Every structure is written in structure tokens, then in C-alpha cells.
Coordinates of C-alpha atoms and ligand atoms in Angstrom, one line a residue:
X184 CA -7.0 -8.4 0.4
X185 CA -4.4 -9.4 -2.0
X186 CA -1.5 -10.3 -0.1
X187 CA 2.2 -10.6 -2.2
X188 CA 4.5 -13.0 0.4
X189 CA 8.3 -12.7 -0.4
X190 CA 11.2 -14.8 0.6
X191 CA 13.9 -13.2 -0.4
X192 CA 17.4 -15.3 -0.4
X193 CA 21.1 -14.1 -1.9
X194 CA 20.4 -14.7 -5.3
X195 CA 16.8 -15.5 -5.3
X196 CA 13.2 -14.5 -4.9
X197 CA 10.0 -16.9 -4.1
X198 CA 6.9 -15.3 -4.3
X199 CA 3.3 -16.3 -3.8
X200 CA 0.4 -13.7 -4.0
X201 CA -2.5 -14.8 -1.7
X202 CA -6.3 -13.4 -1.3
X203 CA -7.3 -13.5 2.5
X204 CA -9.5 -11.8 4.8
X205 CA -11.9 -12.2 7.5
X206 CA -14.1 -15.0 6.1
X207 CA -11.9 -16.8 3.9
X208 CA -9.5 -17.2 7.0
X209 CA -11.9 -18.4 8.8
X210 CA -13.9 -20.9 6.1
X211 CA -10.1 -21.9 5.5
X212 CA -11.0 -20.6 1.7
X213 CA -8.2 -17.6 1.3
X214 CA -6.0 -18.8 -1.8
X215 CA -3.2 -18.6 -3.8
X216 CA -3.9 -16.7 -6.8
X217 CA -0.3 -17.2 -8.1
X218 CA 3.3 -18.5 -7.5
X219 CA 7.1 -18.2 -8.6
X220 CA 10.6 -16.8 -8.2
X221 CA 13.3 -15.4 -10.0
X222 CA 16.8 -18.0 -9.5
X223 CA 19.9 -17.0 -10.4
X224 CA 19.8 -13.4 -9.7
X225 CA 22.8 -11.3 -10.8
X226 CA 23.5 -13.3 -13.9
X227 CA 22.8 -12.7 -17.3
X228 CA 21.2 -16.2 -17.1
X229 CA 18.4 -15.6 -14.5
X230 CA 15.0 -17.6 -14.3
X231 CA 11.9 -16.2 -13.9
X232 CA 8.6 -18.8 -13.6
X233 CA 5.2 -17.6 -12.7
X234 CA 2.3 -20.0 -12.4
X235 CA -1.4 -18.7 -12.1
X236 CA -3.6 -21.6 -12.0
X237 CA -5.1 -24.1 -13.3
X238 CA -2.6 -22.4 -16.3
X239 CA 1.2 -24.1 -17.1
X240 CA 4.0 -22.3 -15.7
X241 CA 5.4 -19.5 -17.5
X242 CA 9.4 -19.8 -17.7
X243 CA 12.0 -17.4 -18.8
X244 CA 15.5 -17.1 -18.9
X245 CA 17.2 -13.9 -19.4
X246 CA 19.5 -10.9 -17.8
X247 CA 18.3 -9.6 -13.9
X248 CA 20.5 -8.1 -12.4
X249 CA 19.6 -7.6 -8.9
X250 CA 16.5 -8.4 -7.1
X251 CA 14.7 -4.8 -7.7
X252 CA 14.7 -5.8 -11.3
X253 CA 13.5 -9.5 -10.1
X254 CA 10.6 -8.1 -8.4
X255 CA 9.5 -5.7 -11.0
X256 CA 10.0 -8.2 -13.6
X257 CA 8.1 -10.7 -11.4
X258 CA 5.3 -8.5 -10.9
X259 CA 4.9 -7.3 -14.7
X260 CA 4.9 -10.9 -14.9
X261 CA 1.5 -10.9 -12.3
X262 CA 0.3 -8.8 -14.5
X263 CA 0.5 -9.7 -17.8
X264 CA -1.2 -13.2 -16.6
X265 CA -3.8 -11.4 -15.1
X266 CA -3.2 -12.3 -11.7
X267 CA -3.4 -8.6 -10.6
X268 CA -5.0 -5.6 -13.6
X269 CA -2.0 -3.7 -12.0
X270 CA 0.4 -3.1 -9.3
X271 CA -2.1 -0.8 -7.1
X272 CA -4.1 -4.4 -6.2
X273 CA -1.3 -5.6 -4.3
X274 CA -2.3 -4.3 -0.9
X275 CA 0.4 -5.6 1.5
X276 CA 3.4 -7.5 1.5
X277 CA 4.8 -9.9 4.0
X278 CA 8.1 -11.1 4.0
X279 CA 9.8 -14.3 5.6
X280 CA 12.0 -13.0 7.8
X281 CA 14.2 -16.3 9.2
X282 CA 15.2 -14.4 12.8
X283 CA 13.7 -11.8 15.3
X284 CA 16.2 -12.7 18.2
X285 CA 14.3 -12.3 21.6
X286 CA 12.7 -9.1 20.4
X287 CA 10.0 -10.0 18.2
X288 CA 7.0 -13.4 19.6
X289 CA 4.5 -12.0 16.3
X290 CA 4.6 -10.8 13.2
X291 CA 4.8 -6.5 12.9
X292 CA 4.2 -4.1 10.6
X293 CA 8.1 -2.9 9.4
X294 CA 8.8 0.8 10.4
X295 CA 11.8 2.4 10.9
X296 CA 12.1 0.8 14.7
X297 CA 11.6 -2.7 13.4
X298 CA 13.7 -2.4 10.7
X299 CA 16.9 -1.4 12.8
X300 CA 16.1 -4.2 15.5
X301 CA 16.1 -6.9 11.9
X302 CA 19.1 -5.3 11.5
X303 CA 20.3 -6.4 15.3
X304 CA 19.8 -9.7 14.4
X305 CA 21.7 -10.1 11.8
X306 CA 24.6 -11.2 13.8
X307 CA 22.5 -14.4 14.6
X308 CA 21.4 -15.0 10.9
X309 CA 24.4 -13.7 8.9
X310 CA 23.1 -15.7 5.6
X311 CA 19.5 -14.8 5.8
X312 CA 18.1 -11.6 7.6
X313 CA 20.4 -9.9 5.0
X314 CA 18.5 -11.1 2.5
X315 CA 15.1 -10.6 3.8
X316 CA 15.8 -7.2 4.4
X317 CA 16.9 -6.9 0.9
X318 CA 13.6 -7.7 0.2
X319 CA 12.0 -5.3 2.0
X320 CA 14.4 -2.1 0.6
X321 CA 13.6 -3.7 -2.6
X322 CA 9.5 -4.0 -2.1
X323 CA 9.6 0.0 -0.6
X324 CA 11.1 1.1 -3.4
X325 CA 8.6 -0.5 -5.7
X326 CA 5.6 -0.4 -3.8
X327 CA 6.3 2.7 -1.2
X328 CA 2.5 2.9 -0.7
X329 CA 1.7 -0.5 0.7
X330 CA 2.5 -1.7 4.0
X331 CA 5.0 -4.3 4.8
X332 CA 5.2 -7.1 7.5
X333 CA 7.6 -9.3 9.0
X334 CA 6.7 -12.5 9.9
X335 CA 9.8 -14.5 12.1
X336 CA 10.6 -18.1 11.7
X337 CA 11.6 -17.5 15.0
X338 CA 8.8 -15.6 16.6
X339 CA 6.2 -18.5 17.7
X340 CA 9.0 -20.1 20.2
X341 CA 9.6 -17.0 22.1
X342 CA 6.9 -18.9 24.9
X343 CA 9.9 -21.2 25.5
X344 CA 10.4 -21.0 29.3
X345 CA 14.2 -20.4 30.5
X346 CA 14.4 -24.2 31.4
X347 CA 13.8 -25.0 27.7
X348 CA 15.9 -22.3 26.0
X349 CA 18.6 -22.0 28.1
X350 CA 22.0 -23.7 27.2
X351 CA 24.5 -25.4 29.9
X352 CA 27.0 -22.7 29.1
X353 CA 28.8 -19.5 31.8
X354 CA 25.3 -16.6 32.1
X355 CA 27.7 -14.1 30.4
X356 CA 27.4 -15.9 27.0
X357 CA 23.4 -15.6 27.1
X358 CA 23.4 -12.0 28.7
X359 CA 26.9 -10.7 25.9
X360 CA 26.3 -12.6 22.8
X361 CA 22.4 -14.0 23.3
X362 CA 23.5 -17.4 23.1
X363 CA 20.0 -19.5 23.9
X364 CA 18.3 -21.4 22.2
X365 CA 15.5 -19.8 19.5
X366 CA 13.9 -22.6 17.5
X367 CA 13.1 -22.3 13.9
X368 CA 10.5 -23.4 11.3
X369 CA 8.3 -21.5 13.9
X370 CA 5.5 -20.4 11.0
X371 CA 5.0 -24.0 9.9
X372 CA 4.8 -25.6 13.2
X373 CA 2.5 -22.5 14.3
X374 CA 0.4 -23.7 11.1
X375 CA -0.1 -26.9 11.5
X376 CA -1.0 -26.7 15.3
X377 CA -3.8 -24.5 13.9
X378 CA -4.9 -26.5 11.3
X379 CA -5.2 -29.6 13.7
X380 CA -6.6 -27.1 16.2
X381 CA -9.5 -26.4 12.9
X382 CA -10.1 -30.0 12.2
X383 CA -11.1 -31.1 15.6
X384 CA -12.9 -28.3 16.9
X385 CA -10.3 -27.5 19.5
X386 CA -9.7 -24.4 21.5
X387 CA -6.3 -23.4 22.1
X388 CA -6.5 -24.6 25.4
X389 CA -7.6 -28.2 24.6
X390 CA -4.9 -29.0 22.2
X391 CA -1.5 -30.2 23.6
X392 CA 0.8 -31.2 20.3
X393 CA 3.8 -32.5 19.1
X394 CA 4.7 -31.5 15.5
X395 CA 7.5 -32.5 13.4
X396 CA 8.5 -30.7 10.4
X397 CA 10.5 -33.0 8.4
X398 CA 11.8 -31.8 5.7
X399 CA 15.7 -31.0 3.9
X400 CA 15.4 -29.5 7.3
X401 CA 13.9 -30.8 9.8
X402 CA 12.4 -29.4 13.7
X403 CA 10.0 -30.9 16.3
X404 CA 8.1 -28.6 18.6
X405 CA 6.7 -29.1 21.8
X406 CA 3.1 -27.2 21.8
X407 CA 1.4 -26.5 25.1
X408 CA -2.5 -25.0 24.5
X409 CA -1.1 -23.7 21.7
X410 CA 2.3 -22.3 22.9
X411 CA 5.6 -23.8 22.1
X412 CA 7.5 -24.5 25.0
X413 CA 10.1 -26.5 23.3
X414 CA 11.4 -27.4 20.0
X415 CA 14.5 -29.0 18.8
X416 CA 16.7 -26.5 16.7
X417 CA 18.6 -24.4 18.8
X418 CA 20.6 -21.4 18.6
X419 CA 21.2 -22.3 15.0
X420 CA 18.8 -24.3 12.9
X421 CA 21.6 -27.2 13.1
X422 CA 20.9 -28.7 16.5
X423 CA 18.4 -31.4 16.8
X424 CA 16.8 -34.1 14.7
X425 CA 18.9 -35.9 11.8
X426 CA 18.6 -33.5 8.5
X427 CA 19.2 -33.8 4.7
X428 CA 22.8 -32.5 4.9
X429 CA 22.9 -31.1 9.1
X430 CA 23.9 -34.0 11.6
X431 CA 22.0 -32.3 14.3
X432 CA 22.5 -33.5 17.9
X433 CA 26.0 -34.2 18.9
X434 CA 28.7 -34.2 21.4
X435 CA 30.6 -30.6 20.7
X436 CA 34.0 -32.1 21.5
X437 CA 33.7 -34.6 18.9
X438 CA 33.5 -31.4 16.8
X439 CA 37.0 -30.1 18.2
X440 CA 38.8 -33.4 17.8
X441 CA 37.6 -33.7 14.2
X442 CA 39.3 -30.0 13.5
X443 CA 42.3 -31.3 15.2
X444 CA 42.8 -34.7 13.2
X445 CA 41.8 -33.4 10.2
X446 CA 43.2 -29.8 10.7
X447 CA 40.1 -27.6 9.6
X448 CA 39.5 -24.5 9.7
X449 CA 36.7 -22.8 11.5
X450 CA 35.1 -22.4 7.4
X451 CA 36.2 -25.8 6.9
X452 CA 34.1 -27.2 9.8
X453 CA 31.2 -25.1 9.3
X454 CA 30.8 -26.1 5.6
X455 CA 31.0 -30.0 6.8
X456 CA 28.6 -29.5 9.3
X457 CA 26.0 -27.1 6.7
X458 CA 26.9 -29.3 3.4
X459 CA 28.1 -33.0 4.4
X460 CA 26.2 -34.2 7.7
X461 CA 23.0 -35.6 7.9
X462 CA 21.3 -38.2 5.8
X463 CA 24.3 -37.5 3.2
X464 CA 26.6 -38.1 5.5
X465 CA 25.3 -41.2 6.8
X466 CA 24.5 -42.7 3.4
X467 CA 27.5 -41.2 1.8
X468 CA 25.2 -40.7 -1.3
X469 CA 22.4 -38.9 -1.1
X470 CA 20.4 -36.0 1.2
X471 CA 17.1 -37.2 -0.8
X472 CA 15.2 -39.4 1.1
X473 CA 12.8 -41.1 -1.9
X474 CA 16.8 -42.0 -3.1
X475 CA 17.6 -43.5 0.5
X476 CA 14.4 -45.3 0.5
X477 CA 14.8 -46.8 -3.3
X478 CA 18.9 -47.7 -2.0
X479 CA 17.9 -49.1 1.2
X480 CA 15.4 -51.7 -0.5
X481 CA 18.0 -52.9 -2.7
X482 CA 20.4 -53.6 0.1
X483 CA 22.3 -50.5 0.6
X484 CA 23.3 -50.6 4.5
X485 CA 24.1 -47.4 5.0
X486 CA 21.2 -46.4 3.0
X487 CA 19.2 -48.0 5.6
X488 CA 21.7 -46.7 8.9
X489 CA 21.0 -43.1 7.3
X490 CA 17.2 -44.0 7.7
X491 CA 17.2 -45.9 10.8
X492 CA 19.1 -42.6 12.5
X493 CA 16.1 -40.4 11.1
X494 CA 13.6 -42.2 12.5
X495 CA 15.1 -42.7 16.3
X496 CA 15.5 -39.1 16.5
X497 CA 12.2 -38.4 15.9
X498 CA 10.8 -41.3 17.9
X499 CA 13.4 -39.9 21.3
X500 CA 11.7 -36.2 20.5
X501 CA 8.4 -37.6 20.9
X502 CA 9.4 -39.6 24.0
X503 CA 11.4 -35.9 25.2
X504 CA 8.4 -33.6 23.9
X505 CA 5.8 -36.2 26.1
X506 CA 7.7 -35.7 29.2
X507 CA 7.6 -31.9 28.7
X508 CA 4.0 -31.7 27.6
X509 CA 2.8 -34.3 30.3
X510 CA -0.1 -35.0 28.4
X511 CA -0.5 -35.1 24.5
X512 CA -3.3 -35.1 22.4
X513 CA -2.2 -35.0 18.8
X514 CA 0.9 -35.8 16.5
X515 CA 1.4 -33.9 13.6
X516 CA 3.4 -34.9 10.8
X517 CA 4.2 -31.9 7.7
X518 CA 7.5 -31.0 5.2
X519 CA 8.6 -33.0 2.6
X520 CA 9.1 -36.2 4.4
X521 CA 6.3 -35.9 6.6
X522 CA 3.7 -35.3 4.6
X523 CA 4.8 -37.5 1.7
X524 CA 6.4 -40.5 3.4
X525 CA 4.4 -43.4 5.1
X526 CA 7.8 -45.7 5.4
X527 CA 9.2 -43.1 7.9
X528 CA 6.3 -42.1 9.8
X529 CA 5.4 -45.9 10.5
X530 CA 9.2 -46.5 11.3
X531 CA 9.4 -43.3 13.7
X532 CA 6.1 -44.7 16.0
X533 CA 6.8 -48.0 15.9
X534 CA 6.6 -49.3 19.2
X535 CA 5.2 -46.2 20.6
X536 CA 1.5 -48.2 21.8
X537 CA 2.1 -48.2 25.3
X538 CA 2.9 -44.7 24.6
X539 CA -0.7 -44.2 22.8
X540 CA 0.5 -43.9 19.7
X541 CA -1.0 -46.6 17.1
X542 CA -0.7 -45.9 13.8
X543 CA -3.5 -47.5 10.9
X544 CA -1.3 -48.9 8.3
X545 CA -3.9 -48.9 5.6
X546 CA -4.5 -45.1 6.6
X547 CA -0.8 -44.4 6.5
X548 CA 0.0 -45.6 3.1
X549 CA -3.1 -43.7 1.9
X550 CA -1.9 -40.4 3.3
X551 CA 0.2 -38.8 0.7
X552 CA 0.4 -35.2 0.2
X553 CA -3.1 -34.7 1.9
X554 CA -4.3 -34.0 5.5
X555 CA -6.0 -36.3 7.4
X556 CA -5.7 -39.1 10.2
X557 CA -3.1 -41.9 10.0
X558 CA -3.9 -43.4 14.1
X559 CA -6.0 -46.3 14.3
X560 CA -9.8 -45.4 16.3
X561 CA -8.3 -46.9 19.4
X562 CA -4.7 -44.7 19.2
X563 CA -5.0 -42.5 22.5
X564 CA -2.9 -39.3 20.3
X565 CA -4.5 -38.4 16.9
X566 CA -1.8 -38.8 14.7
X567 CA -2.2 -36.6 11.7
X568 CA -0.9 -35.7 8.3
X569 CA -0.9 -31.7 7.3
X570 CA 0.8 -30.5 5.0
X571 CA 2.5 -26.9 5.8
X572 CA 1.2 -23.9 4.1
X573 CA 3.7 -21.1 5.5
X574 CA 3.3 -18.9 2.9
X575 CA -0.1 -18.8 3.8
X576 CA 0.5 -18.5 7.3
X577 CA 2.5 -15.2 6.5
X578 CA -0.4 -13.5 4.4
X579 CA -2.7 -14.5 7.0
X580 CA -0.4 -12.7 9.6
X581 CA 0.2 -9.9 6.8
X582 CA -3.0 -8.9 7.0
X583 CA -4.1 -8.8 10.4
X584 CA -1.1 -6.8 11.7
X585 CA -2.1 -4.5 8.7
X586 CA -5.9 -3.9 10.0
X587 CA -4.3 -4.5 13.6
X588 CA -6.5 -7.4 14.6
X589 CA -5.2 -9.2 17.1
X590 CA -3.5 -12.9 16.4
X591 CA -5.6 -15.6 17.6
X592 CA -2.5 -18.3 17.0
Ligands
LIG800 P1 11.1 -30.1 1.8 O1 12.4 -29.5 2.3 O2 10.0 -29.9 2.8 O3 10.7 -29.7 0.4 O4 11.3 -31.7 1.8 C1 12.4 -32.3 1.0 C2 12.5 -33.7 1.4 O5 11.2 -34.4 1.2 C3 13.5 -34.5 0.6 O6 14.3 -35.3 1.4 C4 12.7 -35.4 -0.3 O7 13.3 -36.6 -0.6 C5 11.5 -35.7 0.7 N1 10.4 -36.2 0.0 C6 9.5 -35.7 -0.9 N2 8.6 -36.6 -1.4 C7 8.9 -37.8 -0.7 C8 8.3 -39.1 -0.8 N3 7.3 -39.4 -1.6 N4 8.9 -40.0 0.1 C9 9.9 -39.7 0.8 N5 10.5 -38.5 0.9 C10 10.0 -37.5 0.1

């Protein structure tokens, strides 16, 4: 089945469209037949690229004025570079929806029901469930014969127990305004977890994981024979580990006295905590860590703070998530910095043998952008690199809610 995945954001569409079924799922062979995204909608200056392998990318510049146009445009596009002979091959569509609240643990098919509860949430992702609804309106107009799923960042943590979700604050706030916490990145960890799960010959049951999703953003999840039952972005994706430009964990009053020094405004403080905190903030330079790394080897102290910070929030997750899981198995390490950087993975175990974490150095520094193992033989807890595929993830989902097979995740 060909399989179009959409995230759709404000001004932008990123689109990948994937061949899956039964047997490619499960030989791990479905594919992406081809990728892009239209930036800059709105503007007389949008860009379109389109790459169908092993072929260059196609770019374009030119007037699209809102994202119907950038989907019809993007799938003339399909066609012209024969990735589909026409629009009637694209059988379903899922979209990346970032939050389904407490109301959706798996991906559905959107019908009129669904649709409104999206809508519910929208008060708990003002700047993205907008958009991904957009992008279904958008792909029904277009398309109204094909089906369409949602697939939640969200959905995979909705196993958290109330001990794990549940914030120090008055009941009223959970039960008025749904104040908990949700957990985010929820496709990618759900992924990976899999993908380990593949690799070893695991059931569900005999897998207990930490994974860490370091990326611009970046999330750690808890994962109990296959369940999350923790992960470390909360009610927002800005709670938790050390990101590009989010400072994560803090102290909430040192939020109010900064508004009162400083006298910000609610807007004020929300941009600093979105757009300045994190590995930018630290380093005062940069929210790219290959840049930190480069700075920090040539001296740059904060640089190197920014860096240290990174890495001793991941290693106190991994000492938190081992409590909660009482007994892992496997380490996972995916996103941008996970799957790419051997400095920060060594620097975020070190010192973790007693723990049973041991990590091959010579292994490490080989693992770049590939999957495979980075723990030494004698390491207790595989420690692994796999890169996320989420897009993937969402087509798989995409088509089983469409032939209503159950999820095996
Ligand atoms: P993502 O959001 O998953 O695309 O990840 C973006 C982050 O990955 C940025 O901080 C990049 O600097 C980082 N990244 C990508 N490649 C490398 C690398 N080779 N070494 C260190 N960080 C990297």
C-alpha cells in the first residue's frame, strides 16, 4: 500500500510517501519511495523539493499560497517523477498529529468524532494540533476518497501510571485544565523500542528499555515490556533533559523571580524559555551541538558547561528510569545527537559500570548514523544505536488502522 505521511506545520509541509504492508513490515523491507516539503508557505517565495531516489532533489521556488496549493503542487510533483502514475495510488494518508490529550493511546482512523476530540486538544498544543488539522482539511479536500489516520506524539505514553504522570499540584488543576504530564516524541521512542525488540529476538515481554531521543529536542522514556511508564517531557515538551534552545528541568520560582527582575511579560518569558534556553543558552552561541563540540575543543568554557549539562541529564535519567524499570535490558540511543555523536554518548555513560553499562569505545566511534551495538560483550545493558524512522512508524500505523489490524507495538 502506498502510504503519503504528512506533517503539516504553520507555514510548512513535510511529506514522505512510504510502500508498506504485511510482509515488508515484517522483513523490515517497506520503503520510502519519496520525500520533501513545501517551506515558506503563504509567500510568493515558497520552496518546494521532492527527492525520489537514488535521483537529485528537485527544488523550486515560486508563489503557494496556502497549503492546499502545497499539497497539490507537491503531489503533481510525485507524479511528474514518477513516484506515483497518478493520485488514485496514494491509498491512505497519515498525519503527525503532536497531541491526543488523555483521549487517544493509538493511532485512529479520523472521522467526524476524532476530528472534534483533535480539536479538544488544541488548548494543550495551541502551535501544532492546528496545523495538523490543517493538514487533514487540506488532504480531504484533495484526496476525499482515501482514508486518513492520526498518529499522536503523545499516544504511546498514555501507559504512564498516575505516580508517573501526575504533577505535585491542587487535583482541581488535573481534573479543570488536564494538567499532567503527557510525554512526547512518543512515535520515535515507540520505534526504536521496536527496532531493538527486532534485532534481538525479543518479545514484548522480555525487553525492559531506556531510550533517549536526542535531538534539537530532546526526551527519555522509561519502557516496561514494551509500555512507557515514564518519560521525561511533561505537560509541555519543555520539561526534562537539556535541549537545543529549551532549558528543561528547573525550579518554577526561579522562573517568577526572573519575570520580576527583569520585568517580562508572560510572552516575554515564554519566548526565553522556547527560543534562548538550553545549549544556547548555556553556550551563549550556539543550539548546534557539532558547533559546541568544534568550540569546546578549542577552549570555549561554556562551550564545554553547555555540554557537560547535556550529558548529566541524561546520565541522572538513566539512573531515574533504572529505579523505575527495576531491571533494564537495553539502552537506546536515536535523533540527531544520538545517533550521530560518539563524544556525547561516551560522556553520558561514563561511570555508569557498576551500573552495567560499559560502553566499547572502538564500537562507539564507529557508530555513526547506523544501528548497531556500542556496549562492550561484558556490558550487562545492550547499549545501542538506532536511528528513528517516525515517518515510517506513522505509515506502518497508517495502514493497519486502515485494514483494522491490530497494533502489535
Ligand atoms: P534532530 O533534531 O534530530 O535533527 O537533531 C539535531 C541535532 O543533532 C543538532 O544539535 C545537531 O548539531 C546534532 N547533530 C547532527 N549531527 C551531529 C554530529 N555528527 N555530532 C554531534 N551532533 C550532531
Amino acid at each position: 500500500m502506498k502510504i503519503l505521511v504528512l506533517n503539516c506545520g504553520s507555514s510548512s509541509i513535510k511529506f514522505q510517501l512510504i510502500e508498506t504492508d504485511i510482509e515488508l513490515i515484517e522483513s523490515n523491507t517497506d520503503r520510502c519511495i519519496a520525500k520533501g516539503s513545501v517551506e515558506r508557505i503563504g509567500t510568493d517565495e515558497a520552496t518546494l523539493k521532492v527527492t525520489v531516489p537514488p535521483n537529485p532533489t528537485i527544488s523550486v521556488t515560486e508563489e503557494i499560497l496556502d497549503h492546499q496549493a502545497a499539497l497539490t503542487r507537491a503531489i503533481a510533483t510525485l507524479k511528474d517523477c514518477h513516484a506515483v502514475a497518478d493520485i488514485t495510488q496514494i491509498q491512505a494518508v497519515g498525519h503527525r498529529v503532536v497531541h491526543g490529550g488523555e483521549h487517544f493511546s493509538a493511532s485512529v482512523v479520523i472521522d467526524d468524532k476524532v476530528e472534534e476530540e483533535i480539536q479538544n486538544c488544541v488548548e494543550l498544543a495551541p502551535l501544532h494540533n492546528p496545523h495538523n488539522l490543517r493538514g487533514y482539511f487540506v488532504a480531504r479536500k484533495v484526496m476525499p476518497q482515501v482514508p486518513q489516520v492520526a498518529v499522536f506524539d503523545t499516544a504511546f505514553h498514555q501507559t504512564m501510571p498516575g505516580h508517573a504522570f501526575m504533577y505535585g499540584l491542587p487535583y482541581s488543576y488535573y481534573r479543570r485544565y488536564h494538567i499532567r504530564r503527557y510525554g512526547f516524541h512518543g512515535t520515535s521512542h515507540r520505534y526504536v523500542a521496536f527496532r531493538y525488540r527486532k534485532i534481538f529476538d525479543k518479545k514484548r515481554e522480555e525487553a525492559n528499555l531506556i531510550t533517549a531521543h536526542l535531538g534539537n529536542g530532546c526526551s527519555m522514556t522509561a519502557i516496561e515490556k514494551g509500555r512507557s511508564i515514564d518519560t521525561s517531557m511533561g505537560f509541555t515538551p519543555q520539561e526534562g533533559l537539556l535541549m537545543g534552545t529549551r532549558c528543561g528541568d528547573i525550579d518554577p520560582a526561579a522562573l517568577f523571580y526572573i519575570m520580576s527582575k527583569d520585568e517580562l511579560t508572560l510572552h516575554d518569558m515564554s519566548t526565553l524559555l522556547n527560543k534562548f534556553c538550553g545549549l544556547y543558552g548555556i553556550s551563549g552561541e550556539s543550539n548546534d551541538m557539532r558547533e559546541l563540540i568544534t568550540a569546546s575543543a578549542k577552549g570555549d568554557e561554556q562551550a564545554k558547561l553547555a555540554i557537560e549539562v547535556f550529558c548529566y541529564r541524561i546520565k541522572k535519567y538513566i539512573g531515574a528510569y533504572s529505579a523505575s524499570l527495576g531491571h533494564v535490558d537495553g539502552l537506546v540511543f536515536t535523533g540527531g545527537i544520538g545517533e550521530n555523536s560518539p563524544a556525547i554518548r561516551a560522556l553520558a555513560c561514563e561511570g555508569l559500570g557498576e551500573m552495567g553499562i560499559q560502553i566499547d569505545p572502538d564500537r562507539n566511534a564507529s557508530m555513526v548514523g547506523k544501528e548497531g551495538e556500542i556496549s562492550t560483550d561484558a556490558s550487562r545493558i545492550r547499549v545501542m544505536v538506532i536511528p528513528t524512522n517516525e515517518e515510517l512508524l506513522i505509515a506502518r500505523d497508517t495502514f493497519r488502522a486502515v485494514r483494522g489490524i491490530p497494533n502489535p507495538h
